[in-house]
Short mmCIF file of C-alpha atoms in Angstrom, two decimals:
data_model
loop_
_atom_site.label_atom_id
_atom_site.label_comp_id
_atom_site.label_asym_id
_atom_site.label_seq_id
_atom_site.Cartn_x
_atom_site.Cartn_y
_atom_site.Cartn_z
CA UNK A 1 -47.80 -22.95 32.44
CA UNK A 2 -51.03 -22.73 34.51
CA UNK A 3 -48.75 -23.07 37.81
CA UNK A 4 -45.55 -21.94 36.66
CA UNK A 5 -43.60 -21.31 39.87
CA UNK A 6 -41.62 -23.60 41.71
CA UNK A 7 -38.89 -23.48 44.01
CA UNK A 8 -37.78 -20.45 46.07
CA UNK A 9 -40.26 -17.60 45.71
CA UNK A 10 -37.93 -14.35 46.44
CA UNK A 11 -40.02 -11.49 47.78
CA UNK A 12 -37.79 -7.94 46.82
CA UNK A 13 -38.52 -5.04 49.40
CA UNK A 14 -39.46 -1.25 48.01
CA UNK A 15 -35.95 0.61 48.94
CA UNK A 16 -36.73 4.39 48.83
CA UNK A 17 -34.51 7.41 48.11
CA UNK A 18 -33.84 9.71 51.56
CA UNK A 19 -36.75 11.97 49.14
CA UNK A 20 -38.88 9.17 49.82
CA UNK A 21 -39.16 8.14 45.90
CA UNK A 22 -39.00 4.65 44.95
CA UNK A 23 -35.26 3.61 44.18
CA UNK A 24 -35.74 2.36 41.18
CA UNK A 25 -31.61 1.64 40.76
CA UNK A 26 -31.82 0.12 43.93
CA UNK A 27 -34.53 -2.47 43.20
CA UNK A 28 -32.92 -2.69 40.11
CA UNK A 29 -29.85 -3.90 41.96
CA UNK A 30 -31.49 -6.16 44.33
CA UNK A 31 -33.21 -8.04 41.94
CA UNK A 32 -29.72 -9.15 40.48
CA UNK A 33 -28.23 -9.65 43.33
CA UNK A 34 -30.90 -12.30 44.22
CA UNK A 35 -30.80 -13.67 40.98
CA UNK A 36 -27.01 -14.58 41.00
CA UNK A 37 -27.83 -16.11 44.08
CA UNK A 38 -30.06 -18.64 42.72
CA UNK A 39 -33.39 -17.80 43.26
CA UNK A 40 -36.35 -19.23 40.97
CA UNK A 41 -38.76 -16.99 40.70
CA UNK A 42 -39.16 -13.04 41.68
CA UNK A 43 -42.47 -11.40 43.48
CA UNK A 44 -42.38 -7.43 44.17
CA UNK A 45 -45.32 -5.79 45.85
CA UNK A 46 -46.11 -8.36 48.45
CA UNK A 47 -45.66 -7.64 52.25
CA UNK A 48 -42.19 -6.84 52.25
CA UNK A 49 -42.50 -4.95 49.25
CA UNK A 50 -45.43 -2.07 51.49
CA UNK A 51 -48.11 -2.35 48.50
CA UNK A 52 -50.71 -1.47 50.43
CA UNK A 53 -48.49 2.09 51.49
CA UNK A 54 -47.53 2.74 47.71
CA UNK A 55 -49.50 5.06 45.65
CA UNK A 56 -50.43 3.54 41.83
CA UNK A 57 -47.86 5.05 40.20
CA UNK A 58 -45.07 3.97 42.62
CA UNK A 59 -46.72 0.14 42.04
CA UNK A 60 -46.65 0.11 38.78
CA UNK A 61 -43.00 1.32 38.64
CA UNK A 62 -42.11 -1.45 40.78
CA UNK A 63 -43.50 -4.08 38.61
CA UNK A 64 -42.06 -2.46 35.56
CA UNK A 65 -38.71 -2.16 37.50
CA UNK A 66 -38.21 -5.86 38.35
CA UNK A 67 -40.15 -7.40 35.24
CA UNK A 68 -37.61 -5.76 33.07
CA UNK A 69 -34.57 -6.55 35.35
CA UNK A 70 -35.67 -10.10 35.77
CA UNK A 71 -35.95 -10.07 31.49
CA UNK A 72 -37.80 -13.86 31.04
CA UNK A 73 -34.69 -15.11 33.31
CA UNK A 74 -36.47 -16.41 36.02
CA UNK A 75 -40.80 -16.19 36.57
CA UNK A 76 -42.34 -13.20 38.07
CA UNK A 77 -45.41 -12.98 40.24
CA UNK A 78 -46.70 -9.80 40.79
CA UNK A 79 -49.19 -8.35 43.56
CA UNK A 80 -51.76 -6.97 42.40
CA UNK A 81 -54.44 -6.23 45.33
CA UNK A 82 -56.47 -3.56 46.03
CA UNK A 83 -59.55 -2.74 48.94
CA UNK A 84 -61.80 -2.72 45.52
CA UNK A 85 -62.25 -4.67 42.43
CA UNK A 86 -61.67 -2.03 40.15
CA UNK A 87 -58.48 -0.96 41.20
CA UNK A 88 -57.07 -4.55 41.21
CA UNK A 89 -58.42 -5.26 37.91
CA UNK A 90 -56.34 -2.17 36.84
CA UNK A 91 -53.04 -3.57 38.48
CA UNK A 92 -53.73 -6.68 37.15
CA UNK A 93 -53.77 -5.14 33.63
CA UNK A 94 -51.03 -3.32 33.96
CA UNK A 95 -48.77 -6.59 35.50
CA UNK A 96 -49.77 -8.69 32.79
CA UNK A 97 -49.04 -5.59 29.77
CA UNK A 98 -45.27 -5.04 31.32
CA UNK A 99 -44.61 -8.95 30.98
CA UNK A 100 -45.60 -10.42 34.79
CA UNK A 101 -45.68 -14.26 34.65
CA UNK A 102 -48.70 -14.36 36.69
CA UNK A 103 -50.14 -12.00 39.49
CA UNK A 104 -50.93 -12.75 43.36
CA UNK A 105 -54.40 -11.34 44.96
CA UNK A 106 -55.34 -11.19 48.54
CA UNK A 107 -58.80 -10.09 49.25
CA UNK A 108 -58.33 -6.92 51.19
CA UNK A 109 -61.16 -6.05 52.98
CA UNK A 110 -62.32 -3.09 55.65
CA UNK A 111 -65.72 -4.75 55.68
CA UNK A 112 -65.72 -8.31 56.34
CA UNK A 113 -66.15 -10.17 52.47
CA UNK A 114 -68.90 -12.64 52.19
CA UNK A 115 -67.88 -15.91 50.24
CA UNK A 116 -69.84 -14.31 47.48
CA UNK A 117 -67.86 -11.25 47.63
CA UNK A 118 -64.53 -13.11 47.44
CA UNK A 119 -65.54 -15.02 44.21
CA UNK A 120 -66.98 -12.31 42.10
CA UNK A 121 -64.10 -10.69 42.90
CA UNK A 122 -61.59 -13.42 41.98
CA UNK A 123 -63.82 -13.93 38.68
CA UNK A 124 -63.45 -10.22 37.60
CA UNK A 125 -60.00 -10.48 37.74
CA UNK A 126 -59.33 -13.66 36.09
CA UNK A 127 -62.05 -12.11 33.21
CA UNK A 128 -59.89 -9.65 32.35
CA UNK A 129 -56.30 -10.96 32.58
CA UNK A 130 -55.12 -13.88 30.62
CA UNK A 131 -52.28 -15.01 32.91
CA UNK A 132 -52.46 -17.08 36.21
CA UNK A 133 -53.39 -15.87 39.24
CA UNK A 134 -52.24 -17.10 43.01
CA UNK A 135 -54.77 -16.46 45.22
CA UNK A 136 -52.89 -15.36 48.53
CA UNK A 137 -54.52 -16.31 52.07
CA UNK A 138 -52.94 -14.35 55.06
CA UNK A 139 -54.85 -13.35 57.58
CA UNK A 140 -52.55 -11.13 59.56
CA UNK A 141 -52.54 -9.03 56.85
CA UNK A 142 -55.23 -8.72 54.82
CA UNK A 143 -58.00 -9.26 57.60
CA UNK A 144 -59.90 -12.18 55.84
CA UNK A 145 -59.06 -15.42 56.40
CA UNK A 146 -60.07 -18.19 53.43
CA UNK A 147 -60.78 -21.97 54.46
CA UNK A 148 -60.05 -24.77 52.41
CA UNK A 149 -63.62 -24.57 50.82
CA UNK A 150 -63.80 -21.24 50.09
CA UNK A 151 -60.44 -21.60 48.24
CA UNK A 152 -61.12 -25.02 46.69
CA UNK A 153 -64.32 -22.56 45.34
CA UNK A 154 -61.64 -20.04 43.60
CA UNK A 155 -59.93 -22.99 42.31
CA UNK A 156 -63.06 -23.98 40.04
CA UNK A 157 -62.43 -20.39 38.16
CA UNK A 158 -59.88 -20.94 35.32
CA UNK A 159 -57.11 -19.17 35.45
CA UNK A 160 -56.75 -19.09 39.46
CA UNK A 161 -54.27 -21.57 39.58
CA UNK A 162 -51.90 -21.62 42.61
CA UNK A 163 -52.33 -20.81 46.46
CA UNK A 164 -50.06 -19.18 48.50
CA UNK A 165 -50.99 -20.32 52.34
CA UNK A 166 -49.72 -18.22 55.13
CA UNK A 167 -51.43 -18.72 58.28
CA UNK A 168 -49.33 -21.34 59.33
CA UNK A 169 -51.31 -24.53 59.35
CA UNK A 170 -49.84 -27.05 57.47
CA UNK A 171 -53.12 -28.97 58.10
CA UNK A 172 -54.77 -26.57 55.78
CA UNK A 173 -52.10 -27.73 52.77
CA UNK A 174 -53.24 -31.40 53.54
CA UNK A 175 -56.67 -30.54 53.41
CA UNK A 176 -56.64 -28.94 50.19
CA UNK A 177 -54.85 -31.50 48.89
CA UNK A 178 -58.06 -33.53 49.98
CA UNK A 179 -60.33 -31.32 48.41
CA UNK A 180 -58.40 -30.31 45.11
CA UNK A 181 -56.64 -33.16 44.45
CA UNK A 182 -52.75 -33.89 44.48
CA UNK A 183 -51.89 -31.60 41.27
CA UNK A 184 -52.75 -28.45 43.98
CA UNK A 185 -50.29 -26.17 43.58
CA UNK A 186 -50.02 -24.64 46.90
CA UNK A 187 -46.69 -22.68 48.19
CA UNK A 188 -45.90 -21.76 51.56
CA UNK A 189 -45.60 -18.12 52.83
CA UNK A 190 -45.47 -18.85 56.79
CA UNK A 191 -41.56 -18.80 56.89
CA UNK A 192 -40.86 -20.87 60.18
CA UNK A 193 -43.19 -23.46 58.19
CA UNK A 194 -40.88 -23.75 55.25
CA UNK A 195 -39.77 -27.29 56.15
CA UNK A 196 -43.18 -28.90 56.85
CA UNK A 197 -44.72 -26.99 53.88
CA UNK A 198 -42.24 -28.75 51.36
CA UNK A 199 -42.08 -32.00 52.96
CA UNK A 200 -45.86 -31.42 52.35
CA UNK A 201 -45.27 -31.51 48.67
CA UNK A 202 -45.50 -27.49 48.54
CA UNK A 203 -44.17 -26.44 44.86
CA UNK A 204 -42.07 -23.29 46.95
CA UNK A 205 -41.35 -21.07 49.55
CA UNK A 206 -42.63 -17.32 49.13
CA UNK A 207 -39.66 -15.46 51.29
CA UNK A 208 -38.09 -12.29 51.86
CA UNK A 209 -35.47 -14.10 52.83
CA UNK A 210 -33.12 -13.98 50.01
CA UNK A 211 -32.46 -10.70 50.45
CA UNK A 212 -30.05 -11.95 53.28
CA UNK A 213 -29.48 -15.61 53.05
CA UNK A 214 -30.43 -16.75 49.71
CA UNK A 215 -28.30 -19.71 49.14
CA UNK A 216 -28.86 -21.29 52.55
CA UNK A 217 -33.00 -20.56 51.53
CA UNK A 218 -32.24 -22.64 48.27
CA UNK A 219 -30.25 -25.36 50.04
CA UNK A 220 -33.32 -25.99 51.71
CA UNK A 221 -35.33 -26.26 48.51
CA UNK A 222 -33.05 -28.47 47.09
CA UNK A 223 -32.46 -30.80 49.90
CA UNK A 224 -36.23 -31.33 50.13
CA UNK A 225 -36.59 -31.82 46.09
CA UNK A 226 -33.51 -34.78 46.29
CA UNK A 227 -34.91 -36.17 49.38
CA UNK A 228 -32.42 -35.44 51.78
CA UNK A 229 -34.62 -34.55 54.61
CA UNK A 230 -31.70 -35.30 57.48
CA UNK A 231 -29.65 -32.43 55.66
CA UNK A 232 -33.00 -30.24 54.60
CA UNK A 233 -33.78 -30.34 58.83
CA UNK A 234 -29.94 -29.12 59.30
CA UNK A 235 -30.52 -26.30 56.66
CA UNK A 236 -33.63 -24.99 58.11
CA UNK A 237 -32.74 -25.12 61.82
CA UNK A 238 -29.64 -23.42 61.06
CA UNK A 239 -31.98 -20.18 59.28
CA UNK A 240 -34.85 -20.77 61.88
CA UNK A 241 -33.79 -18.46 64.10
CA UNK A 242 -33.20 -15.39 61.14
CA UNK A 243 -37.10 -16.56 60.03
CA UNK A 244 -38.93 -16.39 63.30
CA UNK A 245 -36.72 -13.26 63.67
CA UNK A 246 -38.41 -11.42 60.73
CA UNK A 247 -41.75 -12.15 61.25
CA UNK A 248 -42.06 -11.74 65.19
CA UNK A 249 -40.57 -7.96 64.08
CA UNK A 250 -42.15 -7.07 60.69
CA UNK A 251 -40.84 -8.33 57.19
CA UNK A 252 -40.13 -4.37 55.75
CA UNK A 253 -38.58 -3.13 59.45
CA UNK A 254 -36.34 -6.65 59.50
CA UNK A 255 -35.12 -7.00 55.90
CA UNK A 256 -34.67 -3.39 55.99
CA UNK A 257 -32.39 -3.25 59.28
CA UNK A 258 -30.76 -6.64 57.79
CA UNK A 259 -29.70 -4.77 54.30
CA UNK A 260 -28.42 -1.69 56.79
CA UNK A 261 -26.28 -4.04 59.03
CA UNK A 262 -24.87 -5.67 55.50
CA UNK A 263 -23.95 -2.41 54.06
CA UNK A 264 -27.10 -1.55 51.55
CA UNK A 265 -29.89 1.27 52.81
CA UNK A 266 -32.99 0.59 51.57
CA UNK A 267 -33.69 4.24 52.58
CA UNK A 268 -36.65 5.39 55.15
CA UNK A 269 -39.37 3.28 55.74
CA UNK A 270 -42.83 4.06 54.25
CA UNK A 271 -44.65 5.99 57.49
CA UNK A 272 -45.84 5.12 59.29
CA UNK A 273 -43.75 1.92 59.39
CA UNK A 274 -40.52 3.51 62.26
CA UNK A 275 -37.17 1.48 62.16
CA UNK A 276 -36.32 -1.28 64.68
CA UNK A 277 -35.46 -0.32 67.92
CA UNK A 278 -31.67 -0.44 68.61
CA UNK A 279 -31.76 -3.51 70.56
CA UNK A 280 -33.80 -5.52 68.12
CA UNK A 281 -30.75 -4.24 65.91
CA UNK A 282 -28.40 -5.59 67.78
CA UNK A 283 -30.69 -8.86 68.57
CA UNK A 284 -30.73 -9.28 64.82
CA UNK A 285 -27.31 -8.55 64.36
CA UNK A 286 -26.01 -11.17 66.76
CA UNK A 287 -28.36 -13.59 64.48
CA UNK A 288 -26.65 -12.50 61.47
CA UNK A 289 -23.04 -13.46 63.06
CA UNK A 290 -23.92 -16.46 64.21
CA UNK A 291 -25.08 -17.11 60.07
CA UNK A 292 -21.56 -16.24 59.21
CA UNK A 293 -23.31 -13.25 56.97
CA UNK A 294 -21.59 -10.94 59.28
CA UNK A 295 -18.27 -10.84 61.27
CA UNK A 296 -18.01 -11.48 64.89
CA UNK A 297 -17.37 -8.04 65.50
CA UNK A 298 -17.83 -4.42 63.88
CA UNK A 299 -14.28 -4.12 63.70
CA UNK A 300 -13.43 -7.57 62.05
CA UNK A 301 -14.67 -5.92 58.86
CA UNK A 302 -12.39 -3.24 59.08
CA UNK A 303 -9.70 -5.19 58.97
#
């Protein structure tokens, strides 16, 4: 129980109400729908999910929203980060009193965080919860960007437990591996990695992919876990294109234009977040038919 995801990760956007409240139905709705699908684990409030643009009381009914739905069926990770320690102590609480399986924690930063920083930060965390933490490195995103060291550091307090690496460099998974041993739980979050992360020995993919092509995301998975790695390199070539797609435009404006061209609004995007632009629409559309997820033609569906 110290590392108790595995598998695929599923990453649930915030959909909002044209009012711009969360849409708690909604959520509600895509967490099942993911969940028949196959997924093996749920994680609201990470990038696709806009944290960082939801007030406290929109958070915490998001983690309420899809630890309830999910009901023990599946594991739930929960993110939990905040610019200061106090704040994601308090989420951190709050995950773990609504039923979260563990939490995730990047160290968001508008000063640059000395090593120091990061690990007293980590520790008050872990101090105050009693369920596992995954320590989230992404640099794109939350400005600070944690070596190998630095996180083999945070792996020395107790109940940090599992690393989700999303710069990209596989390298860095090996290296840990050095450092930490082979019982590392590390999971990939770079989505055009996914292959060379599991063949890696990664315990799962973090995605937002699922809201779109879950069971070709868990064929993948599988494939990898049997050995298969002829028909795991079919799988993910055939979804490469969808994954670079959504991170070269922005996980919240892709997934969001993806649910649209599928038939489910997510409603407005959090500003100042905008829409894609109508030929990035039709870009991803084009994807989308070529993934058999949509027909060849708007008026195919008609009929």
């Amino acid at each position: 129980m110290n590392a108790p995801l595995r598998g695929i990760i599923a990453y649930p956007i915030t959909p909002f109400t044209d009012g711009g409240r969360v849409d708690e139905p909604l959520l509600a709705r895509i967490v099942d729908d993911m969940l028949a699908a196959g997924v093996h684990a749920l994680a609201p409030l990470g990038s696709t999910g806009v944290l960082p643009y939801l007030s406290d009381d929109e958070r915490e009914a998001v983690a309420e929203t899809v630890v309830k739905r999910v009901a023990g069926r599946v594991p739930t990770l929960v993110g939990v980060s905040a610019l200061t320690t106090e704040r994601t102590v308090h989420h951190a609480r709050h995950a773990e009193q609504v039923g979260a399986t563990a939490v995730m924690i990047i160290p968001m930063s508008y000063w640059k965080l000395t090593d120091a920083e990061i690990v007293a930060h980590f520790d008050s965390v872990a101090k105050a919860i009693s369920i596992p933490i995954a320590l989230y490195n992404n640099p794109a995103t939350g400005g600070l960007d944690l070596g190998p060291d630095t996180i083999a550091r945070l792996l020395q307090i107790p109940n940090v437990t599992m690393v989700k690496e999303s710069t990209g460099d596989v390298h860095r998974m090996h290296r840990l591996v050095q450092l930490c041993g082979e019982d590392v739980a590390f999971y990939n979050g770079s989505n055009p990695l996914a292959l060379a992360a599991l063949a890696a020995g990664a315990r799962g993919w973090c995605t937002a992919a699922p809201h779109v092509i879950p069971r070709l995301n868990v064929e993948l998975y599988e494939a990898v876990m049997r050995g298969d790695l002829d028909g795991a390199r079919r799988s993910f070539y055939r979804q490469l294109p969808f994954l670079q797609f959504i991170v070269a435009h922005g996980l919240p404006r892709a997934i969001a234009a993806a649910l649209e061209l599928c038939g489910t609004r997510v409603g407005p995007l959090r500003a100042p977040l905008r829409p894609l632009e109508p030929e990035r629409v039709a870009e991803l559309r084009q994807i989308l038919v070529d993934l058999e997820v949509l027909p060849a033609s708007p008026r195919s569906a008609v009929d």
